[in-house]
Tab-separated table of C-alpha atoms and ligand atoms in Angstrom:
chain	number	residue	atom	x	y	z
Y	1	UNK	CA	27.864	29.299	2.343
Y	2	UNK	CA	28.254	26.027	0.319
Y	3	UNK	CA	30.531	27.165	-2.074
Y	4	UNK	CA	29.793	25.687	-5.470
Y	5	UNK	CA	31.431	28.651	-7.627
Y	6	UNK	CA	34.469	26.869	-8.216
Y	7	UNK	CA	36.399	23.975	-7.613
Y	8	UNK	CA	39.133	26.321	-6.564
Y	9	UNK	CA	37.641	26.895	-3.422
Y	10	UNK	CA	38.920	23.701	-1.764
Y	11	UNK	CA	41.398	24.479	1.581
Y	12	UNK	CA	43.854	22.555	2.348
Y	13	UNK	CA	42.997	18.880	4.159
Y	14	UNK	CA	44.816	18.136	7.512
Y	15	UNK	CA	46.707	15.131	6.002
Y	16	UNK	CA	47.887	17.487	2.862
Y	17	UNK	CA	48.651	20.623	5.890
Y	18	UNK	CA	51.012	17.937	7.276
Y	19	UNK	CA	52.904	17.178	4.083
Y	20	UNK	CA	53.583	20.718	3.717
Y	21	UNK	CA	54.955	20.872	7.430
Y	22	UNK	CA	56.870	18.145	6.853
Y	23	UNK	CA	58.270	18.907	3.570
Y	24	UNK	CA	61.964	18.674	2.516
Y	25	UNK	CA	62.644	21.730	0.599
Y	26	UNK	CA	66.055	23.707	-1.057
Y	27	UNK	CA	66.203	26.419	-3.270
Y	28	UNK	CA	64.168	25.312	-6.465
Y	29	UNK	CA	65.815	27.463	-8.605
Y	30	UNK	CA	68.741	25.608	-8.372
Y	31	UNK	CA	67.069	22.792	-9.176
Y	32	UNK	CA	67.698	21.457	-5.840
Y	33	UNK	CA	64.431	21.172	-4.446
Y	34	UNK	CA	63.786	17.420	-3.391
Y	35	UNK	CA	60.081	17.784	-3.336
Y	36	UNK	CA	59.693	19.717	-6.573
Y	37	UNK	CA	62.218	16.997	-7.980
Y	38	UNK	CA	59.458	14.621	-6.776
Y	39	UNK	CA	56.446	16.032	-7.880
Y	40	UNK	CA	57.706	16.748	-11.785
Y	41	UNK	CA	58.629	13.341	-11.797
Y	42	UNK	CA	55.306	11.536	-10.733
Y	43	UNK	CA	53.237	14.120	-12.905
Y	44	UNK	CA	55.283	13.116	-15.953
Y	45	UNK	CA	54.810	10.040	-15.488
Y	46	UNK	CA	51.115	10.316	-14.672
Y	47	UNK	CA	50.672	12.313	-18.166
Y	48	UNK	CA	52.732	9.829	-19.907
Y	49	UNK	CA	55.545	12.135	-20.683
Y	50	UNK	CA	59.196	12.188	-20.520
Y	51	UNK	CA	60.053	15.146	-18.139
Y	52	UNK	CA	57.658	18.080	-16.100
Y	53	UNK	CA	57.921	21.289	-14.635
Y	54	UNK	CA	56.683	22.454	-11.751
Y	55	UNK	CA	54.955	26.204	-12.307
Y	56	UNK	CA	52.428	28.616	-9.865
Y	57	UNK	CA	49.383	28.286	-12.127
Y	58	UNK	CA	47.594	26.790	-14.926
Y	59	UNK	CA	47.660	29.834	-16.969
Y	60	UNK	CA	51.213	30.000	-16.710
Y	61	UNK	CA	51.462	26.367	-17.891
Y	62	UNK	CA	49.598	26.769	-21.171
Y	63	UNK	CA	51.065	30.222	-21.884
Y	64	UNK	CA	54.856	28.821	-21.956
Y	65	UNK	CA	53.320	25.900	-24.065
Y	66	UNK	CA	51.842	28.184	-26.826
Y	67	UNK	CA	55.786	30.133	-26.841
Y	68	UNK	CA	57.349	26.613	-27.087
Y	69	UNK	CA	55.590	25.703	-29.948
Y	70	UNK	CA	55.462	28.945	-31.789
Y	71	UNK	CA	56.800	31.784	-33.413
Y	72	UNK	CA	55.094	35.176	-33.420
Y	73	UNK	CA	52.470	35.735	-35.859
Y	74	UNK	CA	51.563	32.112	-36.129
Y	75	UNK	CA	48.215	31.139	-35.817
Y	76	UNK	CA	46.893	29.131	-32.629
Y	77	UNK	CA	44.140	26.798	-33.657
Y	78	UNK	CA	41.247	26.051	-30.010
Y	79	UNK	CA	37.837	25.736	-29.455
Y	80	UNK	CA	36.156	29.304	-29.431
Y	81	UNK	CA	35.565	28.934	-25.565
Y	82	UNK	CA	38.856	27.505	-24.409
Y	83	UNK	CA	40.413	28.405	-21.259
Y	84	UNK	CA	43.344	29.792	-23.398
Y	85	UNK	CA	41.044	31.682	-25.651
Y	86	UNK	CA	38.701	33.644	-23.536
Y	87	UNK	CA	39.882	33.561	-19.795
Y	88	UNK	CA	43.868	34.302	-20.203
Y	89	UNK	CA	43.740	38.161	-20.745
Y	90	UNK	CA	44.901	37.964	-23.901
Y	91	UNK	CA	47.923	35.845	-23.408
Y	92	UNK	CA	48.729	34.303	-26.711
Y	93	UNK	CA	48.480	37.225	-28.484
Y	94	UNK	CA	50.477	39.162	-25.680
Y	95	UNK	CA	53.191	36.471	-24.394
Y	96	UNK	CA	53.243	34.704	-27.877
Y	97	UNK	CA	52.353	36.879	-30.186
Y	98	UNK	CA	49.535	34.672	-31.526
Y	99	UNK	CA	46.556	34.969	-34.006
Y	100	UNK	CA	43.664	33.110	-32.602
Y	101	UNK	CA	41.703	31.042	-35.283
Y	102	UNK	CA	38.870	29.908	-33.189
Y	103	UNK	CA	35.995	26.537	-33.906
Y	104	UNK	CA	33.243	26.514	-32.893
Y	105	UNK	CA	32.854	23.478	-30.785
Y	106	UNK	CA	30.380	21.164	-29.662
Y	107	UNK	CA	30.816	20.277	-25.884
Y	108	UNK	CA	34.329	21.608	-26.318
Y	109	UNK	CA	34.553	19.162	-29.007
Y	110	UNK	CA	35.626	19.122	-33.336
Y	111	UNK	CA	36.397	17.143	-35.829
Y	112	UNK	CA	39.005	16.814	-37.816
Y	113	UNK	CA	36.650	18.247	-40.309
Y	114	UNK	CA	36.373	21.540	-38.863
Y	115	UNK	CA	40.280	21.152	-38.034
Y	116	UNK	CA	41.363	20.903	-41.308
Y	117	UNK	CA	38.962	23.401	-42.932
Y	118	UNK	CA	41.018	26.069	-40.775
Y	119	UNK	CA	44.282	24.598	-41.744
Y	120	UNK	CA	44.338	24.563	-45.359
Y	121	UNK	CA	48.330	24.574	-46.280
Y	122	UNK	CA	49.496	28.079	-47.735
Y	123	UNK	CA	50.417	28.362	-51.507
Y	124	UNK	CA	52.908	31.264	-50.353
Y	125	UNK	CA	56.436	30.261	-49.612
Y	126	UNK	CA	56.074	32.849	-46.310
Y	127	UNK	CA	52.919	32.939	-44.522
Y	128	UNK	CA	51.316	33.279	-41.533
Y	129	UNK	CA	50.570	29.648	-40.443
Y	130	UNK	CA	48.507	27.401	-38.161
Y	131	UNK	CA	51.460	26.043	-35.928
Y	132	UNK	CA	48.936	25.027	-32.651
Y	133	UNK	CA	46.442	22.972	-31.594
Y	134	UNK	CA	45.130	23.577	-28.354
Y	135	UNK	CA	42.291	21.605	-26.631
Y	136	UNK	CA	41.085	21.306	-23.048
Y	137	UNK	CA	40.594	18.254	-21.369
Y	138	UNK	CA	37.677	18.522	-19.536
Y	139	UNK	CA	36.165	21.702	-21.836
Y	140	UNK	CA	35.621	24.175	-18.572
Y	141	UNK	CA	32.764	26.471	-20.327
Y	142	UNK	CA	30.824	23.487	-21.271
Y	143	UNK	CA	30.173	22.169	-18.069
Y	144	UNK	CA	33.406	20.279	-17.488
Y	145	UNK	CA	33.040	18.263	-20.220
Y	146	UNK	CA	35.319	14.983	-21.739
Y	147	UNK	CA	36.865	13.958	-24.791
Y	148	UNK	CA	36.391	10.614	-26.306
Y	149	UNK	CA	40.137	9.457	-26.644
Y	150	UNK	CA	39.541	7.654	-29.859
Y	151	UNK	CA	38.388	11.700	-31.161
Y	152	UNK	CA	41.130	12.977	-29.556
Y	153	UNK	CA	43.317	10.644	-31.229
Y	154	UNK	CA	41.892	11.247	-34.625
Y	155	UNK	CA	42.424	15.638	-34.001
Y	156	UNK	CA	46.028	15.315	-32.907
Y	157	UNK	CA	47.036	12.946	-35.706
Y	158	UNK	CA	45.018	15.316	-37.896
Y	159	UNK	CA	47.037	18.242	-36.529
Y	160	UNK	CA	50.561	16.232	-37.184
Y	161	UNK	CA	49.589	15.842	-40.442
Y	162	UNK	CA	48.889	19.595	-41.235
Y	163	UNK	CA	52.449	20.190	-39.292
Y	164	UNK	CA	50.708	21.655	-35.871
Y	165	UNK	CA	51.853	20.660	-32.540
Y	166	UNK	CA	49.719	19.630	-29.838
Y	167	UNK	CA	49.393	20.788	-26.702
Y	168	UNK	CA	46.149	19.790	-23.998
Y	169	UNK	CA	45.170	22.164	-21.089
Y	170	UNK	CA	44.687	19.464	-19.169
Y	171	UNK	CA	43.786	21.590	-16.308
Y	172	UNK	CA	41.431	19.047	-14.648
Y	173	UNK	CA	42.455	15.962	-17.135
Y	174	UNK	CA	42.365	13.820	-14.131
Y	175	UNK	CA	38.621	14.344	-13.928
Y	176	UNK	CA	38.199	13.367	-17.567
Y	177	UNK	CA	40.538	10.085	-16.959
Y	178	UNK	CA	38.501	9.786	-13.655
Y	179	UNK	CA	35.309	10.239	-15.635
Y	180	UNK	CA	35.914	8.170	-18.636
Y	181	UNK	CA	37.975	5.306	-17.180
Y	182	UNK	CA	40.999	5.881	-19.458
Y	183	UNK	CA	44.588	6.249	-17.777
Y	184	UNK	CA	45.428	9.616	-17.797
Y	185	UNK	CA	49.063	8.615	-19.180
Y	186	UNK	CA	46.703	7.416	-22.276
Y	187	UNK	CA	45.818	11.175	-22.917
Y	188	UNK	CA	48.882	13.061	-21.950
Y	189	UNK	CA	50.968	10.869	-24.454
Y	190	UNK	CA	48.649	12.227	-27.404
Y	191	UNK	CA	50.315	15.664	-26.842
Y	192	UNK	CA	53.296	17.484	-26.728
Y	193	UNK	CA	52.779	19.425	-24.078
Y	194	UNK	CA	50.027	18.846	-21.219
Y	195	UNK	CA	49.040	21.415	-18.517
Y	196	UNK	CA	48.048	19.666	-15.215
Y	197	UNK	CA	46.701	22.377	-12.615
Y	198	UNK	CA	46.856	21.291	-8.753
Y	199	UNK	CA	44.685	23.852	-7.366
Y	200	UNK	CA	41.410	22.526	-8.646
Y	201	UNK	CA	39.669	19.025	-8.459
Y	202	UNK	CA	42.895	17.441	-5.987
Y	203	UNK	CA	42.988	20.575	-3.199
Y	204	UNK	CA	46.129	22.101	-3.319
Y	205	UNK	CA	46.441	26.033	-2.443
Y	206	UNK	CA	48.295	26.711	-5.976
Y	207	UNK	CA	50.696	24.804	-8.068
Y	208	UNK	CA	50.394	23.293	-11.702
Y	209	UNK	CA	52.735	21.271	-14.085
Y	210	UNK	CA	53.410	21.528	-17.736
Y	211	UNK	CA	55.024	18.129	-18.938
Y	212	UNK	CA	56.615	17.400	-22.204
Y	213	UNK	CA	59.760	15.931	-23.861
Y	214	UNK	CA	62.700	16.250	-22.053
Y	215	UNK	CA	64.209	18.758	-24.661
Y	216	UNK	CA	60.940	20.920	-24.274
Y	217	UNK	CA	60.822	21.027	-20.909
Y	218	UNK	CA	64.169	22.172	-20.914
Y	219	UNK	CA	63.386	25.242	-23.369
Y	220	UNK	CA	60.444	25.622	-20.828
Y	221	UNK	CA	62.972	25.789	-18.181
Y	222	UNK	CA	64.265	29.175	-19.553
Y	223	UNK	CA	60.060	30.090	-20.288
Y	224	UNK	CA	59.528	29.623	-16.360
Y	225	UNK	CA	62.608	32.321	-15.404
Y	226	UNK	CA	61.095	34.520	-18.128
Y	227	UNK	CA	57.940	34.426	-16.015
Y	228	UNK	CA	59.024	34.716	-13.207
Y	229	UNK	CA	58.278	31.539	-12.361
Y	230	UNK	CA	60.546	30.487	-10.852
Y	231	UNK	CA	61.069	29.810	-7.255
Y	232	UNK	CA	62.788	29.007	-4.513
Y	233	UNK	CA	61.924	26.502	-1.107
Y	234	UNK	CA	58.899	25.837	-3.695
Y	235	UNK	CA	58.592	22.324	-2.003
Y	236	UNK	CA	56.474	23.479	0.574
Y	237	UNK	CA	53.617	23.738	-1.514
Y	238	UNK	CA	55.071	20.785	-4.777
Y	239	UNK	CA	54.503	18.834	-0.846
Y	240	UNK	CA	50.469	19.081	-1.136
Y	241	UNK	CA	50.434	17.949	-5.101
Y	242	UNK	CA	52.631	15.293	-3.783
Y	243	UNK	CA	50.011	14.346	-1.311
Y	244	UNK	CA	47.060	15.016	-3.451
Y	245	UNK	CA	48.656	12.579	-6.447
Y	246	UNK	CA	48.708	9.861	-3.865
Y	247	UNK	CA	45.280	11.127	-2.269
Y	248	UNK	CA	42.747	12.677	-4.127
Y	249	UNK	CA	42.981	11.935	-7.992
Y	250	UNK	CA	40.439	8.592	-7.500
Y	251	UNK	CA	38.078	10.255	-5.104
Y	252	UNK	CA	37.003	12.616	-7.265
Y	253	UNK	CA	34.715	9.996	-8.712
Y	254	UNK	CA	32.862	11.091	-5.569
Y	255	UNK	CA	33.239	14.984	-6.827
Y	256	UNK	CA	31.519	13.468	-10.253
Y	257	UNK	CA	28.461	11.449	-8.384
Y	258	UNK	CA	27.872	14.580	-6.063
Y	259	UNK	CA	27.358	17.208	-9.298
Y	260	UNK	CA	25.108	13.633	-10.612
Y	261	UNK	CA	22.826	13.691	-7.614
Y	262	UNK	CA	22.672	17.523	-7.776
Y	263	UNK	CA	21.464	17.839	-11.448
Y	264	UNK	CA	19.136	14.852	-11.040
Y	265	UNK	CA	17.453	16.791	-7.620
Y	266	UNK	CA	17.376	20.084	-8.824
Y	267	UNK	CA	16.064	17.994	-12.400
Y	268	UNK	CA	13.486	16.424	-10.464
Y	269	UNK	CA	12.494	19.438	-8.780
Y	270	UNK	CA	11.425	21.482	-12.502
Y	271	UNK	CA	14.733	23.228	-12.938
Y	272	UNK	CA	16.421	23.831	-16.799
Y	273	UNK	CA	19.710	21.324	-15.693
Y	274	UNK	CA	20.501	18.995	-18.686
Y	275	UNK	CA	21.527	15.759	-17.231
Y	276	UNK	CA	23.591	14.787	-20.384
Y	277	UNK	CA	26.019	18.088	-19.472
Y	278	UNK	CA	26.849	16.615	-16.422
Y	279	UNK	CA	29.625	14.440	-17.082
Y	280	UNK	CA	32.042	15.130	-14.347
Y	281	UNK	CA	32.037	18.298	-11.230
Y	282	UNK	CA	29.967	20.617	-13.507
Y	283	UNK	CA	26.229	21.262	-13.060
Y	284	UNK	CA	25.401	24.128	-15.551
Y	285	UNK	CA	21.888	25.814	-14.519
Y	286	UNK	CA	20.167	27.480	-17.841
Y	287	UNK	CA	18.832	30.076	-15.034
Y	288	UNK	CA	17.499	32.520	-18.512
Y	289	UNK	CA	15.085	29.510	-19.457
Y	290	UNK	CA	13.256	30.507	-15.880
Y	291	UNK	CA	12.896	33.960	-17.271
Y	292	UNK	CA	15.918	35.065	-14.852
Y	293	UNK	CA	18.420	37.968	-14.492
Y	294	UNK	CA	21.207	35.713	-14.023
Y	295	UNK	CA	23.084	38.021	-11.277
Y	296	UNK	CA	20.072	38.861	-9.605
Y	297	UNK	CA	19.778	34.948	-9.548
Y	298	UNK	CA	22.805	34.745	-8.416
Y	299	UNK	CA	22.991	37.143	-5.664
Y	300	UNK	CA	19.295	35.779	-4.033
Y	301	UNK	CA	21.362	32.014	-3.884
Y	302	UNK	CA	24.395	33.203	-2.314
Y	303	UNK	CA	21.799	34.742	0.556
Y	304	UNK	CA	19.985	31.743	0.423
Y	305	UNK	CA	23.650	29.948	1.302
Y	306	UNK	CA	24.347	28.627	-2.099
Y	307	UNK	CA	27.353	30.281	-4.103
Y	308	UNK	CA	26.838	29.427	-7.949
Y	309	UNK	CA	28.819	31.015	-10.534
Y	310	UNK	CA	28.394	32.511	-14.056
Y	311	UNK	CA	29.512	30.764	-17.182
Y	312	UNK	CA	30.558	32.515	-20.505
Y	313	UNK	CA	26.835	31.448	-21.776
Y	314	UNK	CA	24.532	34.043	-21.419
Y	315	UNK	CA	22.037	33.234	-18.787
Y	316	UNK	CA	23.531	29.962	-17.509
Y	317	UNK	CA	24.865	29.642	-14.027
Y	318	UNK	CA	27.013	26.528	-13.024
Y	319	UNK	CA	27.813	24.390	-9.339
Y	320	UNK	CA	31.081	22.722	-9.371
Y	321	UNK	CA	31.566	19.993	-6.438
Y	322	UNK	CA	34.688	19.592	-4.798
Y	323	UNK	CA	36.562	18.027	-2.001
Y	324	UNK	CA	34.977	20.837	0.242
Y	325	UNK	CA	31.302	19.994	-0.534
Y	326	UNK	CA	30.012	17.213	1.113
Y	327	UNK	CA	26.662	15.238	0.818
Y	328	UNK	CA	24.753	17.170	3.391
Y	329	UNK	CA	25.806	19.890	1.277
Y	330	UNK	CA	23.771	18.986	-1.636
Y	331	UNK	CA	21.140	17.752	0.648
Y	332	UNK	CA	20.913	21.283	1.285
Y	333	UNK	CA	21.837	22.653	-2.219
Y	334	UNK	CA	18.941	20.499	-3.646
Y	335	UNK	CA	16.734	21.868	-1.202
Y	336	UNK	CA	17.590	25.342	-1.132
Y	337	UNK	CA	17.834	26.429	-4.632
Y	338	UNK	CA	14.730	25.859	-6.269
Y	339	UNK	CA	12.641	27.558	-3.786
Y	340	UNK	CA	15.693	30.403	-3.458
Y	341	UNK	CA	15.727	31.338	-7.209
Y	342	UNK	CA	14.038	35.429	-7.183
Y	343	UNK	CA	10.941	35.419	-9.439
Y	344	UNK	CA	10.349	31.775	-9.991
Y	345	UNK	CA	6.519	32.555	-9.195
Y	346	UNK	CA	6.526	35.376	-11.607
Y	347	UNK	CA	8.639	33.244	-14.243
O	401	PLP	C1	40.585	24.721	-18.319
O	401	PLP	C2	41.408	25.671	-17.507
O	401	PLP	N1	42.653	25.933	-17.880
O	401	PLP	C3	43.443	26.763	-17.191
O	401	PLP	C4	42.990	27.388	-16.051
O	401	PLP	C5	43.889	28.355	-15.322
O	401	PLP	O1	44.204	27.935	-14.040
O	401	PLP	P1	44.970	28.876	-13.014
O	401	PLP	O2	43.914	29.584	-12.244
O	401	PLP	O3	45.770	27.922	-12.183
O	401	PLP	O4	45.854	29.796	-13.779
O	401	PLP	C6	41.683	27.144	-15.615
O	401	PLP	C7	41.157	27.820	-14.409
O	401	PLP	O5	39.999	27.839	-14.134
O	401	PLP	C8	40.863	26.270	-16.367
O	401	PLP	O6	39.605	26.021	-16.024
């Protein structure tokens, strides 16, 4: 199958199977660990931030972010369809103990508008208060889409100003430096706190970083044991975000003009794709405008050989490209899918 369901789906390369066999490693917990050492180090750097943390996932990233900045019963401010809102089972009302005060976004976009209509200061000396921003960096249920820095700029300060921290799941933020041309160090430095996940667009099995200030990534320190993240020889896999820092943040430019060609054939060949989604490894398929069952739709491509996923839209499927799809592979994708789709005739 040509697995466009996720850019999770990548297996390890050779070169990054022998940086994990050859990977000094000691116990992590300790602090000892020479490759984990290594790896917070570059991805602080890389997200223009004083100190990082290695951590297993993503989720675990952004849910010791929303405790660092919070107390329970404060309110977390993020786009309605943010990773953190809809796809963490609950987490920031469950780890943190938040209220979620959602926007409605555009793209996974606001203004500072829409920010500061949902911050309005309390005229109570004690009340429950807006103490988070959170935005995501690309927007995942949009179609992996990018902030403008100049907006993101003009959100953050806004949040300052209202007395909010900031804190970017920058799961796949090296797409949207990738994509947009702006150093991701530009981005991360907007924040306090930016979630970098390994596991996605650069190919490693698992792994993800949460950088910060050096005093927060020490309080996130004691977050990681609360976890129970933390770890032991965990250089054996900080190894392959090692090697994919030095080998597969620029290449996936080549992720970004693979989902391009794919929206633009299946485009050309009458399907609902909107080109202007397609910003970076997200092709979102409005499968509903066909007159579709999406699963049904779903389950006829994966026989067909094609693996698309659902999105939290109702009706739209999506293809994310990876370091595991190649160009034959959407050769084939382009060809296979509009004549694969179940009723198309009857649509
Ligand atoms: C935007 C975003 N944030 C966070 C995560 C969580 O990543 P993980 O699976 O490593 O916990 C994902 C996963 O898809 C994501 O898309």
């Amino acid at each position: 199958m040509i697995d466009l369901r996720s850019d999770t789906a990548t297996r390890p390369t050779e070169g990054m199977r022998a940086a994990i066999a050859a990977a000094v490693v000691a116990d992590e917990q300790r602090r000892e660990d020479p490759t984990v050492n290594e790896l917070q180090e570059r991805a602080a750097a890389l997200l223009g931030q004083e100190a990082a943390l290695f951590l297993p996932t993503a989720t675990m990233a952004n849910q010791i972010a929303l405790k660092l900045h919070t107390r329970p019963g404060d309110v977390l401010v993020a786009e309605r369809l943010a990773h953190v809102a809809i796809y963490e089972y609950g987490g920031p009302a469950a780890h943190a103990g938040l209220m979620l005060e959602p926007i409605d976004g555009r793209a996974g976009r606001f203004g500072v508008a829409e920010l500061e209509a949902v911050t309005v200061p309390s005229t109570k000396v004690a009340d429950q208060r807006a103490t988070l921003l959170a935005l995501e960096n690309t927007h995942n249920a949009s179609g992996g889409r990018c902030w403008p820095l100049d907006e993101l700029r003009a959100v953050t300060d806004a949040a300052r100003t209202r007395g909010l921290a900031a804190h970017l799941d920058g799961a796949r933020v090296l797409n949207a430096a990738v994509a947009t041309g702006v150093a991701p160090a530009e981005i991360g430095r907007l924040f306090d706190t930016v979630t970098l996940c390994l596991s996605k667009g650069l190919g490693c099995p698992l792994g993800a970083l949460l950088a910060g200030s050096a005093v927060t990534m020490e309080r996130a320190w004691r977050e990681k044991h609360l976890f129970g993240g933390a770890m032991r020889q965990a250089g054996i896999v900080a190894a392959a975000g090692v090697y994919a820092l030095d080998h597969h943040v620029e290449r996936l430019a080549e992720d970004h003009a693979r989902a391009r060609r794919l929206a633009e054939g299946w485009h050309a060949a009458g399907l609902p794709v909107d080109l202007d989604q397609v910003e970076t490894n997200f092709v979102q398929l409005d499968v509903a405008a066909l007159g579709l069952e999406r699963e049904p739709a779903l389950a006829a491509l994966r026989e067909a050989g094609v693996g698309l996923s659902s999105t939290p839209h109702p009706g739209v499927a999506r293809a994310v490209t990876h370091l595991d799809v190649s160009d034959e592979d959407i050769d084939r994708a382009i060809e296979l899918v509009p004549g694969s789709l179940p009723s198309r005739a009857a649509a």
